[in-house]
Coordinates of C-alpha atoms in Angstrom, one line a residue:
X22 CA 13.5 -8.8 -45.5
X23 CA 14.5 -9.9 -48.6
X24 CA 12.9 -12.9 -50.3
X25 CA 15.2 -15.8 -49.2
X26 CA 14.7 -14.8 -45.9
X27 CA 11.1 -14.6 -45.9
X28 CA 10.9 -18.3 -47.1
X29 CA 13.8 -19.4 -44.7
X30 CA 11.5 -17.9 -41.8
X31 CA 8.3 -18.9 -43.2
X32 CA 10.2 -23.1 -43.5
X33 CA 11.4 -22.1 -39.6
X34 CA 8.1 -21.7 -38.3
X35 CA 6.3 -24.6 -40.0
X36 CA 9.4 -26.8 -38.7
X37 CA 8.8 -25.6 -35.0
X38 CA 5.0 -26.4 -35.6
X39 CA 5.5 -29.8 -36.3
X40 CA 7.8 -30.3 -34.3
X41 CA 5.4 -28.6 -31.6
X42 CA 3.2 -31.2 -32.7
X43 CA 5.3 -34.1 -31.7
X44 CA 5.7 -32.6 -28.2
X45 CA 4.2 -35.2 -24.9
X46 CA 1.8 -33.7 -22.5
X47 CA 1.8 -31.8 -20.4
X48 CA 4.2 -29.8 -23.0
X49 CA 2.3 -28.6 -26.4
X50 CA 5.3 -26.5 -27.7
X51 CA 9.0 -26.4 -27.6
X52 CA 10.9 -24.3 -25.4
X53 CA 14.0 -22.4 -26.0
X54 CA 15.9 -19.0 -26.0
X55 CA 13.9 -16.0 -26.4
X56 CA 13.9 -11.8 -26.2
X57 CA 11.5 -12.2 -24.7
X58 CA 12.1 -15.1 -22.5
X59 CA 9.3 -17.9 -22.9
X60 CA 7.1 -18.2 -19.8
X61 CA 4.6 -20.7 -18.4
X62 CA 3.6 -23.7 -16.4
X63 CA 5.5 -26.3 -19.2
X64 CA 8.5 -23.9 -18.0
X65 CA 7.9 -24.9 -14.1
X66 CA 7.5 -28.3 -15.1
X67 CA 10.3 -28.7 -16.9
X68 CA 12.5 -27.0 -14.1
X69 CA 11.4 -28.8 -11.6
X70 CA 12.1 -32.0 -13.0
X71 CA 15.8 -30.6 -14.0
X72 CA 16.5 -30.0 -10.6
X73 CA 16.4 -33.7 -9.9
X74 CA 18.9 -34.5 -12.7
X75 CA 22.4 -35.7 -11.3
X76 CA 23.8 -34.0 -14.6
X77 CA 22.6 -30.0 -13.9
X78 CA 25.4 -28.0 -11.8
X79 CA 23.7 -27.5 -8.2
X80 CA 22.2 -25.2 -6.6
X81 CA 20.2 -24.9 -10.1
X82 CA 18.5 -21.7 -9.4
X83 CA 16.5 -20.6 -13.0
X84 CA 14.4 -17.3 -12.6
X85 CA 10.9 -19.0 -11.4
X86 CA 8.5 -20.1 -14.3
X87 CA 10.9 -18.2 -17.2
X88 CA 12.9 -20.5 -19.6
X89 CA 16.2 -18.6 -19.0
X90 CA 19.8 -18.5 -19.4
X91 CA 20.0 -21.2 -16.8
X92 CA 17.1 -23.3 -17.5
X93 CA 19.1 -23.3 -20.8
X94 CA 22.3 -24.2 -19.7
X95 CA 20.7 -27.1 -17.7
X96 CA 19.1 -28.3 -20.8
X97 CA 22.1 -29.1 -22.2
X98 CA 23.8 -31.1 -19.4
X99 CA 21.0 -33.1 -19.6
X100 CA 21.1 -33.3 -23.0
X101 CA 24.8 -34.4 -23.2
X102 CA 24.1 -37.2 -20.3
X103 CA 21.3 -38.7 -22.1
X104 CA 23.6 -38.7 -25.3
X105 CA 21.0 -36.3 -27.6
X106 CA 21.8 -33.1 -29.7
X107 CA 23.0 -30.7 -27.0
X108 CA 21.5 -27.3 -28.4
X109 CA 19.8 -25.8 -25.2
X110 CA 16.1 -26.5 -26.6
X111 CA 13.5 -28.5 -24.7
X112 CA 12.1 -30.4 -27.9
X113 CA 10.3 -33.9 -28.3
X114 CA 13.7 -35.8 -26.9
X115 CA 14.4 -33.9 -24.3
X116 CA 10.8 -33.6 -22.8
X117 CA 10.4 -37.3 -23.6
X118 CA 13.7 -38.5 -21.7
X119 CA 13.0 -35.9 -18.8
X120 CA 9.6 -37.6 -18.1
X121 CA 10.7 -41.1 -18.3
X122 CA 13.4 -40.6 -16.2
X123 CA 12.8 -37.7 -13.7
X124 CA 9.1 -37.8 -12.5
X125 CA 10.0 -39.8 -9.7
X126 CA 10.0 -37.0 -6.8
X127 CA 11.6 -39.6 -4.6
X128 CA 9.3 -38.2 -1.9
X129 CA 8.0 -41.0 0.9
X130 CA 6.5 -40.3 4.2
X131 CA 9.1 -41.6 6.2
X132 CA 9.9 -39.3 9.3
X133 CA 6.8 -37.6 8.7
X134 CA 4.9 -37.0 11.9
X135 CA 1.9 -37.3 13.1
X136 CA -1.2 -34.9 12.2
X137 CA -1.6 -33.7 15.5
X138 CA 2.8 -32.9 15.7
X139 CA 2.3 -31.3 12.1
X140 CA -1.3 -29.3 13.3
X141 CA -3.8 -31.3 11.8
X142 CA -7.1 -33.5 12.5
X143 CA -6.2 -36.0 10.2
X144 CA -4.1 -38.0 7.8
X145 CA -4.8 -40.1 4.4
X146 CA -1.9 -42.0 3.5
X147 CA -1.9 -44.1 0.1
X148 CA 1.4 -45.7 -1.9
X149 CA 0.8 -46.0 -5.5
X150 CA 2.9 -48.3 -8.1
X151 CA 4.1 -46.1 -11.1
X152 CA 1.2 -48.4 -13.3
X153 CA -1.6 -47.0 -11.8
X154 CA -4.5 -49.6 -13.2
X155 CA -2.9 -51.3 -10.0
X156 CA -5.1 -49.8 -7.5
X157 CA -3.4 -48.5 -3.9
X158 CA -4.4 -49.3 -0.2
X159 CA -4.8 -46.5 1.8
X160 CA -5.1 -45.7 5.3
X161 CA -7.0 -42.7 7.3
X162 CA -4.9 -42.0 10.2
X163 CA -6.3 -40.2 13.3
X164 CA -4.6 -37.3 15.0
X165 CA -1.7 -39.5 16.9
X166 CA -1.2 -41.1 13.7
X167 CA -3.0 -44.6 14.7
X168 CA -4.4 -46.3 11.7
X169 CA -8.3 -45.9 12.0
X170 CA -9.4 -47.4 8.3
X171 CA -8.0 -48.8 5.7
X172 CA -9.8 -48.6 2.0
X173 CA -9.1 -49.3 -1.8
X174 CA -8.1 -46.5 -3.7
X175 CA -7.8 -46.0 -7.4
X176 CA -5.2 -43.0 -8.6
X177 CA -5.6 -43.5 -12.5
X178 CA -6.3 -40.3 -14.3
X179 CA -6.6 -40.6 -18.0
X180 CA -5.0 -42.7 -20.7
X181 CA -4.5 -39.9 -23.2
X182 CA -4.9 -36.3 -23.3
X183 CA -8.3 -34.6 -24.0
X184 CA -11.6 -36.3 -23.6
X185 CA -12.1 -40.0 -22.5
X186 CA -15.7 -40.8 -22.0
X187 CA -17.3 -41.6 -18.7
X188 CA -16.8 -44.1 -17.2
X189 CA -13.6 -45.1 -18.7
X190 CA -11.8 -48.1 -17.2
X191 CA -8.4 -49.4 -18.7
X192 CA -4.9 -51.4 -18.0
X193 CA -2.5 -48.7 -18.7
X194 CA -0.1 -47.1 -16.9
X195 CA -2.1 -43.5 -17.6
X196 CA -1.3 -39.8 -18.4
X197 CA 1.4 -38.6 -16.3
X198 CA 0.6 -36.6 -13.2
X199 CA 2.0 -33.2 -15.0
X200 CA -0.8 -33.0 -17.3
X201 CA -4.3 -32.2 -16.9
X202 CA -6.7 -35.0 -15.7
X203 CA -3.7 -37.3 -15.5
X204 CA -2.4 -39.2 -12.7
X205 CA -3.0 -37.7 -9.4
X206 CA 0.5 -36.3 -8.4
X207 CA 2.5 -37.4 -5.6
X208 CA 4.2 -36.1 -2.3
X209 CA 2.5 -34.3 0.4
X210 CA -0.4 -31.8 0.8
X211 CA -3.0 -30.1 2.7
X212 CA -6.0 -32.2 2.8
X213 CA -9.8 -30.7 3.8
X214 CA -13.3 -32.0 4.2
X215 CA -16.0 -29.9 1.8
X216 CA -19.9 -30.7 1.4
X217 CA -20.8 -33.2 -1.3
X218 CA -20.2 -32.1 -4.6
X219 CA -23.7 -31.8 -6.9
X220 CA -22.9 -34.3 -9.4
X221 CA -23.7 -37.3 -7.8
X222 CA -23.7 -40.0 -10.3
X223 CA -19.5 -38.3 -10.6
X224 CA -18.9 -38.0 -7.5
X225 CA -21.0 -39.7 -5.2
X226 CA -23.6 -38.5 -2.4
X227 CA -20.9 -38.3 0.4
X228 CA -18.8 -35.3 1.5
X229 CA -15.5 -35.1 -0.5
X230 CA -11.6 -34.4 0.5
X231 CA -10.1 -31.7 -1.4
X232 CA -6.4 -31.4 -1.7
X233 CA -5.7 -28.0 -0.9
X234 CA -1.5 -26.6 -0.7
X235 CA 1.4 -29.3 -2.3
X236 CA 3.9 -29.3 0.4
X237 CA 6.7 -31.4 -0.8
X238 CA 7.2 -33.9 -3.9
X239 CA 5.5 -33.1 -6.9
X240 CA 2.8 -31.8 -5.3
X241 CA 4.7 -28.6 -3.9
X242 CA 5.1 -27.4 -7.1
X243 CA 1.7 -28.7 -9.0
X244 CA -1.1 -26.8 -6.6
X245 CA 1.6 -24.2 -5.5
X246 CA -1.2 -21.4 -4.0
X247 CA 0.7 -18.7 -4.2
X248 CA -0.4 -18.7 -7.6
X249 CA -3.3 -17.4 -8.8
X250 CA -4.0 -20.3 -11.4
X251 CA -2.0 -23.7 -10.1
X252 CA -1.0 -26.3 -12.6
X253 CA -3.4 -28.5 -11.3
X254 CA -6.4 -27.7 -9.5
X255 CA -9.9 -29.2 -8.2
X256 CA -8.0 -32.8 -6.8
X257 CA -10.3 -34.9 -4.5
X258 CA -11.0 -37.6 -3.0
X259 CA -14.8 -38.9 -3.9
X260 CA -16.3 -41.8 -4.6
X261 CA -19.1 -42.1 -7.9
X262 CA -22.4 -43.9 -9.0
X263 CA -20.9 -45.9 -11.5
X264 CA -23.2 -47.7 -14.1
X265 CA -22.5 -51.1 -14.1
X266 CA -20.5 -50.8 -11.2
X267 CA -20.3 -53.2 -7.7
X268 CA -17.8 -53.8 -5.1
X269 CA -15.1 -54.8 -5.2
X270 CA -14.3 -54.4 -8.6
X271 CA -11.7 -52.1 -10.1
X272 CA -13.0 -49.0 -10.1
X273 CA -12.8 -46.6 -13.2
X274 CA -10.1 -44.1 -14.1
X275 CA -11.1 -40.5 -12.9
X276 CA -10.1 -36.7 -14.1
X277 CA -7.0 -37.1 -12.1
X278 CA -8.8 -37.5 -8.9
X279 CA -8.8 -40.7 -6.0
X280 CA -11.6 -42.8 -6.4
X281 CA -12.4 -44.8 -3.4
X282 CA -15.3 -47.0 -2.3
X283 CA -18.7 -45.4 -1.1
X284 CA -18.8 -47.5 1.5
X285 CA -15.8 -46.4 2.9
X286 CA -15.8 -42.9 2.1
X287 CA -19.3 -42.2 3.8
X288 CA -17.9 -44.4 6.9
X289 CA -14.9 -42.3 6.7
X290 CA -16.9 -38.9 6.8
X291 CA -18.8 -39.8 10.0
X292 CA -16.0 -41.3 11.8
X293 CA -14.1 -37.8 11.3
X294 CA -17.4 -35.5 11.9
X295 CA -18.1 -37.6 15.0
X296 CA -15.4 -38.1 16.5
X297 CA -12.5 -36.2 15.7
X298 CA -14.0 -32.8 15.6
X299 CA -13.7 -32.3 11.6
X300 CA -16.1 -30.0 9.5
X301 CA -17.2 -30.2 6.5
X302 CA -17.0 -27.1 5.0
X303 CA -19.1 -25.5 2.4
X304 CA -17.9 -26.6 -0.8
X305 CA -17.2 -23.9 -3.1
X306 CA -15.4 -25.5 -6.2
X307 CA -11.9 -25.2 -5.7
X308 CA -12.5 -20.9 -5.7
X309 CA -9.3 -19.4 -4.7
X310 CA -8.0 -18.7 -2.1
X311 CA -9.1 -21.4 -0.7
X312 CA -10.9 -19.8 1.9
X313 CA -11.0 -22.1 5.1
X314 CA -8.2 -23.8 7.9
X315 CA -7.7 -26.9 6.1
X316 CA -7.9 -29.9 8.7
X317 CA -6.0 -32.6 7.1
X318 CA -3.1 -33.9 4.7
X319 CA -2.6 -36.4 2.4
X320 CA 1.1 -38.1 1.5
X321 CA 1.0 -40.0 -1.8
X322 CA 4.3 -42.0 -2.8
X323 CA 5.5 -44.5 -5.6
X324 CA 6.6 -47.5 -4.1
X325 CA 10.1 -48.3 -5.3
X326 CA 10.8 -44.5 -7.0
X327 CA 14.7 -44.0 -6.4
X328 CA 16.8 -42.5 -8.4
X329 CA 19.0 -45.1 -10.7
X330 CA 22.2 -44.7 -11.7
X331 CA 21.1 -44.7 -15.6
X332 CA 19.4 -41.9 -15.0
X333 CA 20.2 -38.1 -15.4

């Protein structure tokens, strides 16, 4: 290379660091053409939400987790119908403008059927709002799908990426569910009992419910376990020992988990283990493969998530 060159490269890759910079979690860099191709979790994301976009030719069919040809191509129809530089690269605008207006999995448990027609002991069903410092009612359904409890449920991960002190309690709307200790993502998964976890004062006393497989929505694509290391991993359901903390006040934000009463989570534990035949099993800390039947499932949903015309 001759000197201009050098310097043109050198002003390239300090450009693509800033911008890199500027980039919203769950995305750290920016994504684009490459020999080879760029690879990663940002790329499944980022797929994922381009298959929802009216604007991408269907059936969009990218090669899985690989920012290719047509992961590019899709890029810039969304591009064009969001009226940004149409270039093919996934920079601070287009990953900005895909999560504000393609999160939405538009995934709700109607015609779902019961646990016992879908081969499990159990259901937890819970609707969120997309602001989740408004906290959800949920409801613990029993094998024929009759409501047994109903509880308070808090789905807030954190407000910002990294750290955020414990416990943290807040008004905002909170990380998204792509990122790591954000929101707790939405659809439908595999839900089982394990043994208490050993960090009380985090997770309370009481046996926790681990989500297990995503099976549609977000979730199907978020703790996908074919893979060996899912985007998301280590969900449950607990409750906490909270300083400061009494019922029924809001309870704080978690690491992406549900927080729910400890009232109702240890009256929810015996009424399963007594009387609908479920075990806890040993709880091993999300190792995987998970290595047990998994006896439940959990459906999560925004309320009011639809796809608008205004968005692409």
């Amino acid at each position: 290379w001759d000197r201009d060159e050098m310097i043109r490269v050198v002003f390239l890759c300090l450009a693509l660091t800033a911008t890199a910079a500027q980039m919203p979690p769950p995305f750290t860099r920016q994504l684009y053409l490459t020999n080879p191709p760029m690879t990663g979790n940002d790329v499944i994301i980022l797929q994922n939400l381009l298959a929802r976009s009216p604007a991408v030719s269907k059936p969009f069919t990218p090669i899985f987790a690989t920012y290719d040809a047509t992961t590019a191509t899709a890029v810039k129809a969304f591009e064009a119908a969001v009226n940004i530089s149409v270039d093919g690269i996934t920079g601070p605008e287009v990953a900005n403008h895909a999560l504000a207006k393609l999160s939405c999995d538009h995934w709700s448990p109607s015609g779902l059927g019961t646990p016992q027609e879908m081969g499990y002991k159990y259901a937890v069903h819970i609707p969120v709002y997309r602001n989740r410092s408004n906290q959800a009612e949920g409801k613990l359904l029993a094998p024929n799908g009759t409501v047994i409890h109903t509880f308070t449920a808090r789905l807030h991960g954190h407000d910002r990426y990294g750290p955020n002190g414990w416990p943290h309690y807040s008004n905002t709307q909170g990380l998204n569910e792509f990122t790591s200790d954000g929101n707790t993502p939405t659809g439908l998964a595999e839900l089982d009992l394990n043994t208490p976890e050993s960090d009380h004062k985090a997770f309370g006393p009481y046996d926790i419910h681990r989500i297990v497989r995503g099976l549609d929505g977000n979730l199907k694509f978020m703790i996908n376990i074919t893979s060996n290391s899912p985007i998301r991993n280590g969900i449950l359901m607990h409750t906490g020992e909270w300083p400061g903390w009494h019922a029924p006040e809001v309870m704080p934000n978690s690491d992406g988990c549900i927080h729910i009463h400890p009232k109702d989570l240890k009256y929810m534990d015996n009424l399963l283990t007594t009387q609908y035949g479920v075990v806890a099993h040993k709880n091993l800390g999300g190792v995987l493969p998970y290595p047990y039947k998994t006896q439940g499932m959990i459906a999560i949903w925004e309320v009011g998530c639809k796809l608008n015309p205004q968005d692409q």
